[in-house]
Structure formats: structure tokens, C-alpha cells
Amino acid sequence: MSYTTTLTVDQSPAEVFAAVTNVRGWWSAEIEGATAAAGDEFDYHMKDLHRCRIRVTEVVPDRQVTWLVLDNHFGFTADKTEWIGTTLTFEIAETGSGTEVRFTHHGLVSAYECYDVCVNAWGFYVGTSLWELITTGTGRPNANGRHQVPEEAVTR
């Protein structure tokens, strides 16, 4: 099974879409490259713990964003390449209780050595930082080498 988490907010699909594509506002202020249009590629890095290159493969305004992991390196696993070839989707839909964001990291499976750390990190970045960016206008991305996820979640 792939990792999925869902959140519901009062904001419109357009506001949610704007936040999702503002990757510097919720994941890392140090993202390098464009992040909003199909074909864009960007680099993420977090100290020596994690770096990856991602291509935006699909953008349906106010409805969906899909990424493909082109390259990946973890500094805390034996297999440094666990994410390569996985995809990440943000599905946005209006519901009776607000706008739902369903994030799925397709291919992030429990057999991966990084699984627990990645689940904790995505839980923070999507469930807290992205949620705060959508609902308050300010997320909690990592910046200047500082990691917002509790250190024990990264190093265990």
C-alpha cells in the first residue's frame, strides 16, 4: 500500500491549489526550480539527510498536481534510491464539508527502510505545514538547514 493522507479545509479549491503549488511555502524554502507547471523540475535538499529531483508531470488547475521522483538520495538508509520512480499526487475536490486534499505518495511502501521517517515527515509537511499555509497563509517549511519535523522522527 502507498502512503495516503487527507485533510479538509474551508478554503476554495483554487486557494488549495495555489498553496499546493507553492512548495516553498510548505515543504522547503530552499527548493530550487519551478514547481507549478507540468514539465517543471525542482530540487529538494535537507542537510545531508535527503535530496531529490522531482518533475511536475500533471497539473489540472484547482483539481490535481502530480509529481515524479527522478532522482533521490537518503543519508540514513542502506538503499539511497528508495523514492526513485515513485509518484506523488495531490487530489483536490469540493465536498459537503469543505475542500478535500488527498495526498498520496504512490510507491512509498512499508518495506522501504525510510518508510517510518517519510510517513512522519509527510504527516508534518502535508498535515501541518500545508494545512497551515492553506488556512492561515503561512506554512512551516524547512529553511536554512533547519528541519521542522521533530529530530527523533528524522534520525530513528
PDB file of C-alpha atoms in Angstrom:
ATOM      1  CA  MET A   1       0.000   0.000   0.000  1.00  0.00           C
ATOM      2  CA  SER A   2       1.134   3.513  -0.762  1.00  0.00           C
ATOM      3  CA  TYR A   3       1.054   6.288   1.829  1.00  0.00           C
ATOM      4  CA  THR A   4      -2.076   8.485   1.735  1.00  0.00           C
ATOM      5  CA  THR A   5      -3.292  11.251   3.988  1.00  0.00           C
ATOM      6  CA  THR A   6      -6.329  13.504   3.618  1.00  0.00           C
ATOM      7  CA  LEU A   7      -7.254  16.875   5.045  1.00  0.00           C
ATOM      8  CA  THR A   8     -10.336  19.038   4.682  1.00  0.00           C
ATOM      9  CA  VAL A   9     -10.303  22.837   4.805  1.00  0.00           C
ATOM     10  CA  ASP A  10     -12.828  25.654   4.426  1.00  0.00           C
ATOM     11  CA  GLN A  11     -10.875  27.342   1.606  1.00  0.00           C
ATOM     12  CA  SER A  12     -11.790  27.030  -2.074  1.00  0.00           C
ATOM     13  CA  PRO A  13     -10.170  24.543  -4.471  1.00  0.00           C
ATOM     14  CA  ALA A  14      -8.383  27.496  -6.123  1.00  0.00           C
ATOM     15  CA  GLU A  15      -6.858  28.549  -2.780  1.00  0.00           C
ATOM     16  CA  VAL A  16      -5.832  24.963  -2.010  1.00  0.00           C
ATOM     17  CA  PHE A  17      -4.291  24.549  -5.463  1.00  0.00           C
ATOM     18  CA  ALA A  18      -2.311  27.777  -5.030  1.00  0.00           C
ATOM     19  CA  ALA A  19      -0.933  26.505  -1.716  1.00  0.00           C
ATOM     20  CA  VAL A  20      -0.048  23.028  -3.054  1.00  0.00           C
ATOM     21  CA  THR A  21       1.919  24.531  -5.942  1.00  0.00           C
ATOM     22  CA  ASN A  22       3.690  26.938  -3.554  1.00  0.00           C
ATOM     23  CA  VAL A  23       6.084  24.171  -2.489  1.00  0.00           C
ATOM     24  CA  ARG A  24       8.496  26.676  -0.892  1.00  0.00           C
ATOM     25  CA  GLY A  25       5.662  27.771   1.374  1.00  0.00           C
ATOM     26  CA  TRP A  26       5.073  24.360   2.985  1.00  0.00           C
ATOM     27  CA  TRP A  27       7.924  21.872   2.239  1.00  0.00           C
ATOM     28  CA  SER A  28      11.207  23.746   1.896  1.00  0.00           C
ATOM     29  CA  ALA A  29      12.076  27.384   1.415  1.00  0.00           C
ATOM     30  CA  GLU A  30      15.258  26.132  -0.269  1.00  0.00           C
ATOM     31  CA  ILE A  31      13.543  24.380  -3.215  1.00  0.00           C
ATOM     32  CA  GLU A  32      15.459  25.151  -6.405  1.00  0.00           C
ATOM     33  CA  GLY A  33      13.497  25.314  -9.664  1.00  0.00           C
ATOM     34  CA  ALA A  34       9.937  25.920 -10.779  1.00  0.00           C
ATOM     35  CA  THR A  35       7.148  23.921  -9.097  1.00  0.00           C
ATOM     36  CA  ALA A  36       3.782  24.891 -10.602  1.00  0.00           C
ATOM     37  CA  ALA A  37       3.540  23.797 -14.263  1.00  0.00           C
ATOM     38  CA  ALA A  38       3.686  20.430 -15.987  1.00  0.00           C
ATOM     39  CA  GLY A  39       7.271  19.835 -17.082  1.00  0.00           C
ATOM     40  CA  ASP A  40       8.779  21.921 -14.278  1.00  0.00           C
ATOM     41  CA  GLU A  41      11.620  20.249 -12.351  1.00  0.00           C
ATOM     42  CA  PHE A  42      12.833  21.140  -8.904  1.00  0.00           C
ATOM     43  CA  ASP A  43      15.417  20.033  -6.374  1.00  0.00           C
ATOM     44  CA  TYR A  44      14.770  19.465  -2.681  1.00  0.00           C
ATOM     45  CA  HIS A  45      17.502  19.034  -0.091  1.00  0.00           C
ATOM     46  CA  MET A  46      17.638  18.721   3.666  1.00  0.00           C
ATOM     47  CA  LYS A  47      21.156  18.815   5.057  1.00  0.00           C
ATOM     48  CA  ASP A  48      22.861  15.505   4.253  1.00  0.00           C
ATOM     49  CA  LEU A  49      19.712  13.574   5.163  1.00  0.00           C
ATOM     50  CA  HIS A  50      17.739  13.833   1.942  1.00  0.00           C
ATOM     51  CA  ARG A  51      17.907  15.246  -1.537  1.00  0.00           C
ATOM     52  CA  CYS A  52      15.734  14.580  -4.556  1.00  0.00           C
ATOM     53  CA  ARG A  53      14.847  15.868  -8.006  1.00  0.00           C
ATOM     54  CA  ILE A  54      11.169  15.979  -8.924  1.00  0.00           C
ATOM     55  CA  ARG A  55       9.323  16.642 -12.185  1.00  0.00           C
ATOM     56  CA  VAL A  56       5.807  18.045 -12.194  1.00  0.00           C
ATOM     57  CA  THR A  57       4.052  15.655 -14.593  1.00  0.00           C
ATOM     58  CA  GLU A  58       0.418  16.737 -14.396  1.00  0.00           C
ATOM     59  CA  VAL A  59      -1.367  19.917 -13.404  1.00  0.00           C
ATOM     60  CA  VAL A  60      -5.135  20.285 -13.540  1.00  0.00           C
ATOM     61  CA  PRO A  61      -5.873  23.706 -12.027  1.00  0.00           C
ATOM     62  CA  ASP A  62      -7.890  23.512  -8.820  1.00  0.00           C
ATOM     63  CA  ARG A  63      -8.110  19.679  -9.087  1.00  0.00           C
ATOM     64  CA  GLN A  64      -4.790  17.808  -9.187  1.00  0.00           C
ATOM     65  CA  VAL A  65      -0.996  18.018  -9.165  1.00  0.00           C
ATOM     66  CA  THR A  66       1.241  15.013  -9.840  1.00  0.00           C
ATOM     67  CA  TRP A  67       5.000  14.705  -9.346  1.00  0.00           C
ATOM     68  CA  LEU A  68       7.516  12.064 -10.434  1.00  0.00           C
ATOM     69  CA  VAL A  69      10.704  11.476  -8.413  1.00  0.00           C
ATOM     70  CA  LEU A  70      13.548  11.455 -10.928  1.00  0.00           C
ATOM     71  CA  ASP A  71      16.452  11.119  -8.530  1.00  0.00           C
ATOM     72  CA  ASN A  72      16.755  10.588  -4.798  1.00  0.00           C
ATOM     73  CA  HIS A  73      19.360  10.095  -2.097  1.00  0.00           C
ATOM     74  CA  PHE A  74      18.847   9.379   1.584  1.00  0.00           C
ATOM     75  CA  GLY A  75      21.729   9.739   4.013  1.00  0.00           C
ATOM     76  CA  PHE A  76      20.097   7.428   6.570  1.00  0.00           C
ATOM     77  CA  THR A  77      19.249   4.281   4.563  1.00  0.00           C
ATOM     78  CA  ALA A  78      21.289   1.488   3.010  1.00  0.00           C
ATOM     79  CA  ASP A  79      19.389   1.907  -0.274  1.00  0.00           C
ATOM     80  CA  LYS A  80      19.871   5.589  -1.079  1.00  0.00           C
ATOM     81  CA  THR A  81      17.441   5.459  -4.013  1.00  0.00           C
ATOM     82  CA  GLU A  82      14.181   4.239  -2.464  1.00  0.00           C
ATOM     83  CA  TRP A  83      11.959   7.014  -3.875  1.00  0.00           C
ATOM     84  CA  ILE A  84      13.195   6.925  -7.490  1.00  0.00           C
ATOM     85  CA  GLY A  85      10.310   6.330  -9.874  1.00  0.00           C
ATOM     86  CA  THR A  86       7.606   6.914  -7.264  1.00  0.00           C
ATOM     87  CA  THR A  87       4.856   9.458  -7.878  1.00  0.00           C
ATOM     88  CA  LEU A  88       3.126  11.900  -5.580  1.00  0.00           C
ATOM     89  CA  THR A  89      -0.384  13.209  -6.183  1.00  0.00           C
ATOM     90  CA  PHE A  90      -2.423  15.970  -4.631  1.00  0.00           C
ATOM     91  CA  GLU A  91      -6.092  15.477  -5.485  1.00  0.00           C
ATOM     92  CA  ILE A  92      -8.336  18.435  -4.685  1.00  0.00           C
ATOM     93  CA  ALA A  93     -12.117  18.104  -4.515  1.00  0.00           C
ATOM     94  CA  GLU A  94     -15.060  20.027  -3.126  1.00  0.00           C
ATOM     95  CA  THR A  95     -17.056  18.042  -0.594  1.00  0.00           C
ATOM     96  CA  GLY A  96     -20.066  18.778   1.561  1.00  0.00           C
ATOM     97  CA  SER A  97     -17.744  19.731   4.419  1.00  0.00           C
ATOM     98  CA  GLY A  98     -15.214  21.871   2.516  1.00  0.00           C
ATOM     99  CA  THR A  99     -12.339  21.255   0.144  1.00  0.00           C
ATOM    100  CA  GLU A 100     -10.567  17.929   0.491  1.00  0.00           C
ATOM    101  CA  VAL A 101      -6.891  17.423  -0.296  1.00  0.00           C
ATOM    102  CA  ARG A 102      -5.842  13.798  -0.731  1.00  0.00           C
ATOM    103  CA  PHE A 103      -2.064  13.370  -0.826  1.00  0.00           C
ATOM    104  CA  THR A 104      -0.706  10.014  -1.968  1.00  0.00           C
ATOM    105  CA  HIS A 105       2.927   9.019  -2.286  1.00  0.00           C
ATOM    106  CA  HIS A 106       2.483   6.103  -4.709  1.00  0.00           C
ATOM    107  CA  GLY A 107       5.222   3.563  -4.144  1.00  0.00           C
ATOM    108  CA  LEU A 108       6.124   4.650  -0.613  1.00  0.00           C
ATOM    109  CA  VAL A 109       5.627   1.243   0.981  1.00  0.00           C
ATOM    110  CA  SER A 110       6.274  -0.192   4.437  1.00  0.00           C
ATOM    111  CA  ALA A 111       9.089  -2.382   3.084  1.00  0.00           C
ATOM    112  CA  TYR A 112      11.178   0.749   2.480  1.00  0.00           C
ATOM    113  CA  GLU A 113      13.761   1.463   5.151  1.00  0.00           C
ATOM    114  CA  CYS A 114      12.750   5.140   5.020  1.00  0.00           C
ATOM    115  CA  TYR A 115       9.042   4.401   5.488  1.00  0.00           C
ATOM    116  CA  ASP A 116       8.560   5.440   9.136  1.00  0.00           C
ATOM    117  CA  VAL A 117      10.663   8.587   8.762  1.00  0.00           C
ATOM    118  CA  CYS A 118       8.924   9.502   5.496  1.00  0.00           C
ATOM    119  CA  VAL A 119       5.442   8.916   6.899  1.00  0.00           C
ATOM    120  CA  ASN A 120       6.266  11.124   9.900  1.00  0.00           C
ATOM    121  CA  ALA A 121       7.724  13.805   7.641  1.00  0.00           C
ATOM    122  CA  TRP A 122       4.793  13.786   5.175  1.00  0.00           C
ATOM    123  CA  GLY A 123       2.420  13.825   8.137  1.00  0.00           C
ATOM    124  CA  PHE A 124       4.049  17.048   9.252  1.00  0.00           C
ATOM    125  CA  TYR A 125       4.565  18.695   5.871  1.00  0.00           C
ATOM    126  CA  VAL A 126       1.107  17.881   4.490  1.00  0.00           C
ATOM    127  CA  GLY A 127      -0.942  17.555   7.685  1.00  0.00           C
ATOM    128  CA  THR A 128       0.544  20.556   9.480  1.00  0.00           C
ATOM    129  CA  SER A 129       2.620  22.813   7.224  1.00  0.00           C
ATOM    130  CA  LEU A 130       0.468  22.632   4.071  1.00  0.00           C
ATOM    131  CA  TRP A 131      -2.702  22.797   6.192  1.00  0.00           C
ATOM    132  CA  GLU A 132      -1.396  25.947   7.918  1.00  0.00           C
ATOM    133  CA  LEU A 133      -0.387  27.504   4.593  1.00  0.00           C
ATOM    134  CA  ILE A 134      -3.897  26.893   3.257  1.00  0.00           C
ATOM    135  CA  THR A 135      -5.762  28.024   6.375  1.00  0.00           C
ATOM    136  CA  THR A 136      -3.551  30.864   7.674  1.00  0.00           C
ATOM    137  CA  GLY A 137      -1.376  31.863   4.727  1.00  0.00           C
ATOM    138  CA  THR A 138       1.823  30.765   6.484  1.00  0.00           C
ATOM    139  CA  GLY A 139       3.253  27.246   6.419  1.00  0.00           C
ATOM    140  CA  ARG A 140       6.246  25.805   8.244  1.00  0.00           C
ATOM    141  CA  PRO A 141       8.717  24.753   5.539  1.00  0.00           C
ATOM    142  CA  ASN A 142      12.256  23.871   6.468  1.00  0.00           C
ATOM    143  CA  ALA A 143      14.699  26.675   5.769  1.00  0.00           C
ATOM    144  CA  ASN A 144      18.400  27.348   6.155  1.00  0.00           C
ATOM    145  CA  GLY A 145      19.065  23.717   7.029  1.00  0.00           C
ATOM    146  CA  ARG A 146      16.535  23.723   9.868  1.00  0.00           C
ATOM    147  CA  HIS A 147      14.125  20.837   9.891  1.00  0.00           C
ATOM    148  CA  GLN A 148      10.653  21.395  11.326  1.00  0.00           C
ATOM    149  CA  VAL A 149       9.915  17.702  11.875  1.00  0.00           C
ATOM    150  CA  PRO A 150      10.946  16.592  15.384  1.00  0.00           C
ATOM    151  CA  GLU A 151      14.569  15.425  15.185  1.00  0.00           C
ATOM    152  CA  GLU A 152      13.751  11.979  16.584  1.00  0.00           C
ATOM    153  CA  ALA A 153      11.450  11.358  13.616  1.00  0.00           C
ATOM    154  CA  VAL A 154      14.347  12.005  11.238  1.00  0.00           C
ATOM    155  CA  THR A 155      17.085  10.070  12.989  1.00  0.00           C
ATOM    156  CA  ARG A 156      15.439   6.889  14.202  1.00  0.00           C
TER     157      ARG A 156
END
